[in-house]
């Protein structure tokens, strides 16, 4: 069932727009588009941070494998690399106490970019229960994680042009206003004081925001 608010709010906004004039329509649509742009900018920042964490995890696990193969005690080696990757600190403390490392690393792996840590916990648990050398099991984990990282980089490289196109498309309404002013016109006045101009500009802004959102959704579906 459709909520009454879903009908009342758009009608109320439309009423205010009709009373206040064309400028209100442009400002309302522009504010919504700005919120969309800010959201996608934040998502981009989160993706960049997650990518940096994935690289740090792979490098840290590689150092851990190297220390284990050099003969270091697993608990001591884990505590050593935890100084470089704080996400491993709780696991290092759990290992020193003989606790459940897998559960601790599952919690750490919930943060975007740390997903590979759960594989470390699984390899550690299997090695403890079977008595097999952990260096071999963890080495295979690192190889798999590195392959996944290389694949993610390839996907990001393929999606980069589409995301760049979406960002350029989102700026087209502003570019259009600039071009109109550059050839001697006054597009800002037309947009803010006439209904045809306001409707055209609002449609352009809305379509740019929708296009950006659609491309981002397609890109995220590919990444998943």
PDB file of C-alpha atoms in Angstrom, residues 48-64 81-88 112-117 120 142 145-146 149 153:
ATOM      1  CA  UNK A  48      39.620   4.074  -2.726  1.00  0.00           C
ATOM      2  CA  UNK A  49      40.088   3.368   0.990  1.00  0.00           C
ATOM      3  CA  UNK A  50      38.952  -0.242   0.564  1.00  0.00           C
ATOM      4  CA  UNK A  51      41.418  -0.719  -2.305  1.00  0.00           C
ATOM      5  CA  UNK A  52      44.239   0.654  -0.157  1.00  0.00           C
ATOM      6  CA  UNK A  53      43.298  -1.732   2.666  1.00  0.00           C
ATOM      7  CA  UNK A  54      43.255  -4.720   0.302  1.00  0.00           C
ATOM      8  CA  UNK A  55      46.765  -3.894  -0.870  1.00  0.00           C
ATOM      9  CA  UNK A  56      47.953  -3.458   2.729  1.00  0.00           C
ATOM     10  CA  UNK A  57      46.412  -6.803   3.704  1.00  0.00           C
ATOM     11  CA  UNK A  58      48.117  -8.633   0.843  1.00  0.00           C
ATOM     12  CA  UNK A  59      51.496  -7.103   1.641  1.00  0.00           C
ATOM     13  CA  UNK A  60      51.134  -7.856   5.347  1.00  0.00           C
ATOM     14  CA  UNK A  61      50.126 -11.460   4.744  1.00  0.00           C
ATOM     15  CA  UNK A  62      53.112 -11.853   2.423  1.00  0.00           C
ATOM     16  CA  UNK A  63      55.404 -10.624   5.207  1.00  0.00           C
ATOM     17  CA  UNK A  64      53.729 -13.051   7.604  1.00  0.00           C
ATOM     18  CA  UNK A  81      53.040  -8.020  11.421  1.00  0.00           C
ATOM     19  CA  UNK A  82      50.139  -6.695  13.509  1.00  0.00           C
ATOM     20  CA  UNK A  83      52.280  -3.625  14.179  1.00  0.00           C
ATOM     21  CA  UNK A  84      52.017  -2.817  10.469  1.00  0.00           C
ATOM     22  CA  UNK A  85      48.341  -3.752  10.102  1.00  0.00           C
ATOM     23  CA  UNK A  86      46.291  -2.710  13.165  1.00  0.00           C
ATOM     24  CA  UNK A  87      43.349  -4.863  12.028  1.00  0.00           C
ATOM     25  CA  UNK A  88      45.449  -7.905  13.017  1.00  0.00           C
ATOM     26  CA  UNK A 112      35.610  -3.164   3.411  1.00  0.00           C
ATOM     27  CA  UNK A 113      39.098  -4.021   2.204  1.00  0.00           C
ATOM     28  CA  UNK A 114      39.847  -6.525   4.985  1.00  0.00           C
ATOM     29  CA  UNK A 115      37.860  -9.395   3.470  1.00  0.00           C
ATOM     30  CA  UNK A 116      40.966 -11.580   3.014  1.00  0.00           C
ATOM     31  CA  UNK A 117      41.559 -11.716   6.763  1.00  0.00           C
ATOM     32  CA  UNK A 120      43.882 -16.099   7.236  1.00  0.00           C
ATOM     33  CA  UNK A 142      48.209 -15.237  -0.148  1.00  0.00           C
ATOM     34  CA  UNK A 145      44.222 -13.197  -2.439  1.00  0.00           C
ATOM     35  CA  UNK A 146      46.827 -11.686  -4.746  1.00  0.00           C
ATOM     36  CA  UNK A 149      43.443  -8.305  -6.089  1.00  0.00           C
ATOM     37  CA  UNK A 153      42.376  -3.990 -10.442  1.00  0.00           C
TER      38      UNK A 153
END
